[in-house]
Coordinates of C-alpha atoms and ligand atoms in Angstrom, one line a residue:
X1 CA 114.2 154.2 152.7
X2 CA 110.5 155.1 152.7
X3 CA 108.3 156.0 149.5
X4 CA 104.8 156.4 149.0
X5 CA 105.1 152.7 147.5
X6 CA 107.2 151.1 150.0
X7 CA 107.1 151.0 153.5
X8 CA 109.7 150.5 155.5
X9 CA 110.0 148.5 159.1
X10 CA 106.7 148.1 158.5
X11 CA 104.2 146.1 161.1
X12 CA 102.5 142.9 160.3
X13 CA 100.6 142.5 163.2
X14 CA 97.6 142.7 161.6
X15 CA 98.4 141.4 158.2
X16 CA 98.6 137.8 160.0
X17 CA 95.1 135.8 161.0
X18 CA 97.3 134.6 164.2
X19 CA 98.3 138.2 165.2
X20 CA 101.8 136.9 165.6
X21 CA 104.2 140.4 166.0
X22 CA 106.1 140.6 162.6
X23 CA 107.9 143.3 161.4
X24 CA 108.8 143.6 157.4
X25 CA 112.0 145.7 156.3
X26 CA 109.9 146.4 153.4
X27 CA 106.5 146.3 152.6
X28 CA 104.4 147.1 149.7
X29 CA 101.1 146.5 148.8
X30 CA 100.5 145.7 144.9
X31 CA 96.9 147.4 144.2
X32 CA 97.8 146.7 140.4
X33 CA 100.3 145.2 137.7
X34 CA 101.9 148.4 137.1
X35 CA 102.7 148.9 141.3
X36 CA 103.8 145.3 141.6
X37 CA 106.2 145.4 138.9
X38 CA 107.8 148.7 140.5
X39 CA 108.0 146.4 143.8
X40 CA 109.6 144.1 142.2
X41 CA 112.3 146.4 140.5
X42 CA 112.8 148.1 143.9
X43 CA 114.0 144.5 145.5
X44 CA 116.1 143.2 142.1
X45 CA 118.1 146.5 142.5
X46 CA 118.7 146.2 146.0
X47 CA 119.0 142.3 146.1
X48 CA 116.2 142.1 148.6
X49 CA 114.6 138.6 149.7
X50 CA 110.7 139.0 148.4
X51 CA 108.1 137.6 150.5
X52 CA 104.2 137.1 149.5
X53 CA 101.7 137.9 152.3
X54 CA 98.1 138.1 151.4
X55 CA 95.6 138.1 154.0
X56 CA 97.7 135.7 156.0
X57 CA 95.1 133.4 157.4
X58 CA 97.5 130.6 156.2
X59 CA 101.2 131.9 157.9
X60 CA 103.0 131.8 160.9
X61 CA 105.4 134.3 160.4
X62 CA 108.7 135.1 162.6
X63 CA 109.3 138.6 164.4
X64 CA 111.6 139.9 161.6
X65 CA 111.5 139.4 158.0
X66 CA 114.1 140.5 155.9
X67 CA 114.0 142.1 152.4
X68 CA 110.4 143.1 150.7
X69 CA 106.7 141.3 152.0
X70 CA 104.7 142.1 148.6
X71 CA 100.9 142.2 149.7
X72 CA 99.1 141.5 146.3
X73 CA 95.9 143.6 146.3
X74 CA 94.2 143.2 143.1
X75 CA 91.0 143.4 142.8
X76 CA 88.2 142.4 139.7
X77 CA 86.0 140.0 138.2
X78 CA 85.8 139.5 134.5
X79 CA 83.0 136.7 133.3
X80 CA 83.4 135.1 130.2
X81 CA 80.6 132.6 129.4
X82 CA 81.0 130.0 132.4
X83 CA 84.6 131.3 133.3
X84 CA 85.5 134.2 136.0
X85 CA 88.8 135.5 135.7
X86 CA 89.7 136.8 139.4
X87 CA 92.2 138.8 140.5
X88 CA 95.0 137.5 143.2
X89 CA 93.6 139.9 145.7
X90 CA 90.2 139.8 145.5
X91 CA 89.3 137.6 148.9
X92 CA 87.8 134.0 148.4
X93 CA 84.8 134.6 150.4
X94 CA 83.9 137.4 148.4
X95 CA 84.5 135.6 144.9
X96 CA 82.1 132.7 146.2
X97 CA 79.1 135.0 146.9
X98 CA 79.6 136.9 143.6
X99 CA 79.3 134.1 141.6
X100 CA 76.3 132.4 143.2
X101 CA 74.4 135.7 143.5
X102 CA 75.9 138.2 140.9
X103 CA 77.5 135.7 138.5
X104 CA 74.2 133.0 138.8
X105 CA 77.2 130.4 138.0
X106 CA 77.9 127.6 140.7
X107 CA 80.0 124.8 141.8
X108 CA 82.3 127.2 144.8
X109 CA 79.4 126.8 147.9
X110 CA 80.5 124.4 149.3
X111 CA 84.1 126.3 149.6
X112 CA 82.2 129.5 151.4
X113 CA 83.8 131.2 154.2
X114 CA 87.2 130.2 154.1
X115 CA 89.5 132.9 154.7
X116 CA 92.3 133.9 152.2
X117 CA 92.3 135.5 148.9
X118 CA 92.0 133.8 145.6
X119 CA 95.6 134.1 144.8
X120 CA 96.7 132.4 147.9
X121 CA 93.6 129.4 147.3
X122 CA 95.6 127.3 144.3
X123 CA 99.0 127.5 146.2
X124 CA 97.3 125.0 149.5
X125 CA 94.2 124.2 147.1
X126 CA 91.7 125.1 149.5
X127 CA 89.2 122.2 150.1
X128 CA 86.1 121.7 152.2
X129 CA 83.2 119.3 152.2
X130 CA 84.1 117.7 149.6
X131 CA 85.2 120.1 146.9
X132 CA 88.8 121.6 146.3
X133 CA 89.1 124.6 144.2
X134 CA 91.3 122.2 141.7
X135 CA 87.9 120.9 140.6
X136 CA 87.1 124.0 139.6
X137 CA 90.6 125.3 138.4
X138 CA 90.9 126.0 134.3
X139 CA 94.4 128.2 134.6
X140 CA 96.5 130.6 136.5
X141 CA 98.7 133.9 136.0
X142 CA 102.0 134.2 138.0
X143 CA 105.0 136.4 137.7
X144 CA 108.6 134.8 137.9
X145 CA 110.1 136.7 140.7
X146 CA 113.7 135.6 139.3
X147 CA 112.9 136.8 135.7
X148 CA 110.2 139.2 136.0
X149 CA 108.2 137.1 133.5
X150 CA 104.8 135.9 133.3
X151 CA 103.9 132.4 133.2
X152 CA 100.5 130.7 132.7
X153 CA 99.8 127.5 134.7
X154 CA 97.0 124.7 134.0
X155 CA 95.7 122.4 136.4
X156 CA 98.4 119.6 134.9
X157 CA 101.3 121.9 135.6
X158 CA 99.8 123.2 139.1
X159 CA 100.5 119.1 140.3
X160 CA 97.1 119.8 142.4
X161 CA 97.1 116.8 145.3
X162 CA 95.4 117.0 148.9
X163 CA 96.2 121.0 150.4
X164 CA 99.0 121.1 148.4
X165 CA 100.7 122.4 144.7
X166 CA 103.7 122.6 142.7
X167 CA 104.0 126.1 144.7
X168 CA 104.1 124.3 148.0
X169 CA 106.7 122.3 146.2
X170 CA 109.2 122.2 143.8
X171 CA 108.2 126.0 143.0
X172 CA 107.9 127.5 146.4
X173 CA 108.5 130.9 146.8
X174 CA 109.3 131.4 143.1
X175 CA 106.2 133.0 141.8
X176 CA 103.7 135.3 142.8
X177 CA 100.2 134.8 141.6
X178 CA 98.2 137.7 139.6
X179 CA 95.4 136.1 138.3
X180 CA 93.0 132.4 138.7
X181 CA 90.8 131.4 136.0
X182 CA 87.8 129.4 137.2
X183 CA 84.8 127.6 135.4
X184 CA 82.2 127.3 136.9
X185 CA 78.3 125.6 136.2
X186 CA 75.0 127.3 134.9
X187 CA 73.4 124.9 136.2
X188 CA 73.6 123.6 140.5
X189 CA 75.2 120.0 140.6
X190 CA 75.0 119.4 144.4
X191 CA 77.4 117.9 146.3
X192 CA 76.2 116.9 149.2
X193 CA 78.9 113.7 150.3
X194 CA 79.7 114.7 153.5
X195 CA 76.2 113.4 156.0
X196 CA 76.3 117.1 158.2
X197 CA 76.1 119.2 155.4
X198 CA 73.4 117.1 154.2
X199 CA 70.8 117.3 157.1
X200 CA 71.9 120.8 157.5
X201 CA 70.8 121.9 154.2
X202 CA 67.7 119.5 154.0
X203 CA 65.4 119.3 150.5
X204 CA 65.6 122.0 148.2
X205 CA 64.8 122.8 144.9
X206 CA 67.7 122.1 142.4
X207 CA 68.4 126.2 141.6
X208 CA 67.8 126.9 144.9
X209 CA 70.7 124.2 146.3
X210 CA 73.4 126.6 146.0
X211 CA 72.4 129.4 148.2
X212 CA 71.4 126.9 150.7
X213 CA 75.1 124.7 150.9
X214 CA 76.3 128.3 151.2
X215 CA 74.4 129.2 154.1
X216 CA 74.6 125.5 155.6
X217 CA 78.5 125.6 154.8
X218 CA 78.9 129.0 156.6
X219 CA 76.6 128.0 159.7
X220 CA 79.1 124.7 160.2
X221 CA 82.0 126.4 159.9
X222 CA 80.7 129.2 162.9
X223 CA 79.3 126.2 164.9
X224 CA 82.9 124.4 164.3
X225 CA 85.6 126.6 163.7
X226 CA 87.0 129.8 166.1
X227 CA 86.2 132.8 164.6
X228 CA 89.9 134.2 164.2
X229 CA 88.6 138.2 164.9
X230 CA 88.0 137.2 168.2
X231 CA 90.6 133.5 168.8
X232 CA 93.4 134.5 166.5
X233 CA 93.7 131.2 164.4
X234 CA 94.9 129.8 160.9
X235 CA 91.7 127.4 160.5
X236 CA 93.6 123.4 160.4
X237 CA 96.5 123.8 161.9
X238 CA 97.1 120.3 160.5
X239 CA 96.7 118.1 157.2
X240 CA 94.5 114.3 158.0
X241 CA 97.5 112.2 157.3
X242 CA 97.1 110.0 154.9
X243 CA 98.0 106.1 156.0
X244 CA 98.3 102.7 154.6
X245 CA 95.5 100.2 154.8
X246 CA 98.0 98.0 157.0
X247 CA 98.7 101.3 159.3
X248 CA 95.3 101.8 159.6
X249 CA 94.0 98.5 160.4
X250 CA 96.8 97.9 162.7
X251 CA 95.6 101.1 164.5
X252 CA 92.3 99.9 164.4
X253 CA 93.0 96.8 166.2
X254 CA 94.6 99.2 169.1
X255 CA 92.0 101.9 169.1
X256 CA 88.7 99.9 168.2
X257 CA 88.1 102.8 165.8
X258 CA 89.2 106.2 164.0
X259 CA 87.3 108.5 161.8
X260 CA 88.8 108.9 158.4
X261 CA 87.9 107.2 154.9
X262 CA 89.5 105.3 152.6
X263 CA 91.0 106.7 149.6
X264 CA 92.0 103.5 147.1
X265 CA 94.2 102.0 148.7
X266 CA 95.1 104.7 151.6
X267 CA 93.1 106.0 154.4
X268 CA 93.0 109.8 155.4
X269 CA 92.2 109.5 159.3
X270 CA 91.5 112.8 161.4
X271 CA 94.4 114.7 162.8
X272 CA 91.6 116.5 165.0
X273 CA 90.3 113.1 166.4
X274 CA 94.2 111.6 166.9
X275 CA 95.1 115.2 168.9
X276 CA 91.9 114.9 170.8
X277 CA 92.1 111.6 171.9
X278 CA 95.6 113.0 173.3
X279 CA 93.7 115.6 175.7
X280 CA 95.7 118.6 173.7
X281 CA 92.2 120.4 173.7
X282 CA 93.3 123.9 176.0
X283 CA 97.1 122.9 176.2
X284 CA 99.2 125.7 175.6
X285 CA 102.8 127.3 175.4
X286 CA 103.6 130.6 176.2
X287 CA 100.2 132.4 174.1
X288 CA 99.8 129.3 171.8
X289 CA 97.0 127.0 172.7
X290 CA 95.6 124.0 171.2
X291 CA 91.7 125.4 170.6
X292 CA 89.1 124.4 173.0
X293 CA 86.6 124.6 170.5
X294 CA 88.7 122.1 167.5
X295 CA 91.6 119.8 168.1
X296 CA 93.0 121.0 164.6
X297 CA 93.6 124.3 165.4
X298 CA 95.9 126.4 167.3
X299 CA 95.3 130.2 168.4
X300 CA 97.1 133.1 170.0
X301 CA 95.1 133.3 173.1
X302 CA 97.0 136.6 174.1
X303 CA 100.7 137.5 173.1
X304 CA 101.7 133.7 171.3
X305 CA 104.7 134.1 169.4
X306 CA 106.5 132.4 166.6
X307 CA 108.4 130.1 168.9
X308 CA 105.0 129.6 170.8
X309 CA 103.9 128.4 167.7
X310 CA 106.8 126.0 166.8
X311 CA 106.7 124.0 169.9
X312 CA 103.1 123.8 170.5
X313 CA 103.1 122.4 167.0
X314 CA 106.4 120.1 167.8
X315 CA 104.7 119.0 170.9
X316 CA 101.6 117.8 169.3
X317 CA 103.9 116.2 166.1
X318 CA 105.7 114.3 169.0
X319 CA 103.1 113.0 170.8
X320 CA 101.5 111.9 167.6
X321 CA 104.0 110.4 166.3
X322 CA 105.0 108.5 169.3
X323 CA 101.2 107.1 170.4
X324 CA 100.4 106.6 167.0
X325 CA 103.3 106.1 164.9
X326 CA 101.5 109.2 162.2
X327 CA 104.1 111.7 161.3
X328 CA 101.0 115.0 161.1
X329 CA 102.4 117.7 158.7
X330 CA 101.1 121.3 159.0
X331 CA 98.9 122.8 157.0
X332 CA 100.2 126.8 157.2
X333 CA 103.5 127.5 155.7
X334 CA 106.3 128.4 158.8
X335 CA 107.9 131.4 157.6
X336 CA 111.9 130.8 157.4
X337 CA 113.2 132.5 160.5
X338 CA 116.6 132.9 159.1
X339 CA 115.2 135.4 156.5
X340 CA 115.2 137.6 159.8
X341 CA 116.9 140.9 159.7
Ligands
EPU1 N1 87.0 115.7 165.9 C1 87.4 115.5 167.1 N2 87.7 116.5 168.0 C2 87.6 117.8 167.6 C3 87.1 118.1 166.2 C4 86.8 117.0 165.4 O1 87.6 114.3 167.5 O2 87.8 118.7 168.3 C5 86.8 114.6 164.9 C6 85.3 114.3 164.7 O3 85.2 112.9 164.9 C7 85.1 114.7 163.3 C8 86.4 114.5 162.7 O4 87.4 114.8 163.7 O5 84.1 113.8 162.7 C9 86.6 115.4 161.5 O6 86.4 116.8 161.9 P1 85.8 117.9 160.9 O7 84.5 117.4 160.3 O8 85.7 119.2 161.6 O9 86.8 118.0 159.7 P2 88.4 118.0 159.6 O10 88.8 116.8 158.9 O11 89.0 118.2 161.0 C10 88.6 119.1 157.3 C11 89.4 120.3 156.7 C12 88.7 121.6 157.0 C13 87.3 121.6 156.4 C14 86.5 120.4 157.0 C15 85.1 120.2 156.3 C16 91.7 119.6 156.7 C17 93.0 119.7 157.3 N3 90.7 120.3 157.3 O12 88.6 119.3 158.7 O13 89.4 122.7 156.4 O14 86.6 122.8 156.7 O15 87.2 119.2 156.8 O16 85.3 119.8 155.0 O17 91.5 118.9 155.7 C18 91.1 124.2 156.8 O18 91.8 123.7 155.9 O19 91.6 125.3 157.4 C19 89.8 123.7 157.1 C20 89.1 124.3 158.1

């Protein structure tokens, strides 16, 4: 069955930041309400499975996937006083540079350049240097894909913790996201906690901060990070686990030292560091390797595939867990492989 809004057998290849081959039965892509509620019609009626993929720079997806992949494509920006209303499709990136240099509003620079779109950014609440876009969240749009409702979520109900949400969690795969409401500053508050991002930027005048974190921000991110055009890659492969104080200083006595910082009464070390220290850097299986460039990531150096993926990824769980007793959860969500056709 093919239409003009649904593809069918339709390739992924390219719909995926890791280039993993991936086939979807169906495939739409949702420019607007009216065509995503059609989508969603077209699997109730059939039974299909329905599967979100956005830009997929946070996926490993398997080589089949059964029923309808929705790809939501919105697109707009609607200001209201200090508040931007974006739609799920719009991508992150783009958002961020809007708002500092169309919008004159601030408080996202320091989240510049991550890939993804702004529907995807609540579901793993996208965080770097120091800000999380739940510090920054007011409310979100999402479609029930059991009832064909819409619901509206606020940061309470969104249960917002570190790279994760209630649609990592108890709602996974229940929803698909339409719409993020943000507010946002008039005025540049800085935040300049982490020491790189600090000498990179330098002195600036307060209304001139913003531009410069996002420059600084997308400069450290090129110098650190493999650009996933050319090193297919989903950025950090891996959350920083979060330990006790007693794990931690018991590691501590072993090691001499690990980065991380202490969170109350927690400490989040670094997954790259602990992988590192492991010699993973260049290890790979079948087209999967552990990045040269960053411990934390994993590319598709040429022809990887989804079980690639998996057992580089158990491999480096393993040896984690066994040298340092740190159970490292990913950060991407694993596609189900028994959804396959
Ligand atoms: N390190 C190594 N080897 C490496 C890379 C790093 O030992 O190959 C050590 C260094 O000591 C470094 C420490 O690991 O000081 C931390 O590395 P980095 O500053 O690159 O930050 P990260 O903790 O690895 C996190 C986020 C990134 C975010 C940066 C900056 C997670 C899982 N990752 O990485 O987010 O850009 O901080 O805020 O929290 C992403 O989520 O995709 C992502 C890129």
């Amino acid at each position: 069955m093919e239409s003009e809004l649904i593809k069918s057998d339709f390739d992924l290849t390219s719909f995926n930041t890791l280039a993993l081959p991936s086939r979807a039965q169906y495939f739409c892509k949702a420019i607007d309400q009216e065509t995503l509620m059609q989508a969603l019609l077209f699997a109730k009626h059939r039974g299909l499975a329905i599967s979100i993929v956005a830009s997929g720079s946070n996926v490993v997806l398997p080589e089949k996937i059964s029923g309808l992949v929705i790809n939501p494509g919105m697109q707009g920006i609607v200001r209201k006083g200090n508040r931007l209303r974006v739609a799920a499709g719009v991508l992150w990136d783009h958002l961020v540079r809007e708002s500092i240099y169309t919008s004159g509003l601030f408080g996202l620079e320091n989240l510049s350049g991550i890939p993804g779109t702004v529907g995807a950014a609540p579901i793993q609440n996208i965080g770097a240097y120091g800000i999380e876009v739940a510090d920054r969240f007011k409310a979100l749009s999402a479609i029930d894909l059991r009832t064909l409702e819409q619901h509206r979520f606020d940061t309470d109900t969104c249960q917002f913790g570190y790279r994760s949400s209630i649609f990592k969690k108890a709602l996974t795969d229940q929803f698909i996201i339409i719409e993020v409401e943000l507010a946002l500053g008039s005025q540049p508050v800085p935040c300049l906690d982490y020491v790189e991002l600090e000498q990179q930027v330098g002195p600036q005048k307060l209304q001139d901060y913003p531009r410069a974190i996002r420059d600084a921000v997308l400069q450290l991110r090129q110098q650190k990070l493999p650009d996933p055009r050319h090193r297919p890659n989903v950025g950090s492969f891996f959350k920083n686990p979060v330990i006790s104080v007693s794990e931690y200083d018991a590691l501590v006595a072993e090691l001499g030292s690990i980065p991380g910082h202490s969170e109350g009464d927690t400490w989040k070390v670094s997954a790259a560091w602990l992988i590192d220290q492991l010699d993973f850097k260049g290890h790979r299986v079948g087209g999967a390797q552990v990045s040269n460039q960053h411990a934390l990531v994993i590319e598709n150096v040429g022809g990887a595939s989804f079980s690639d993926i998996l057992t580089l990824t158990r491999e480096v769980q393993t040896a984690v867990q066994e040298n340092y007793r740190i159970a490292l959860e990913p950060e991407p969500v694993f596609f189900n492989p028994s959804r396959q056709i």
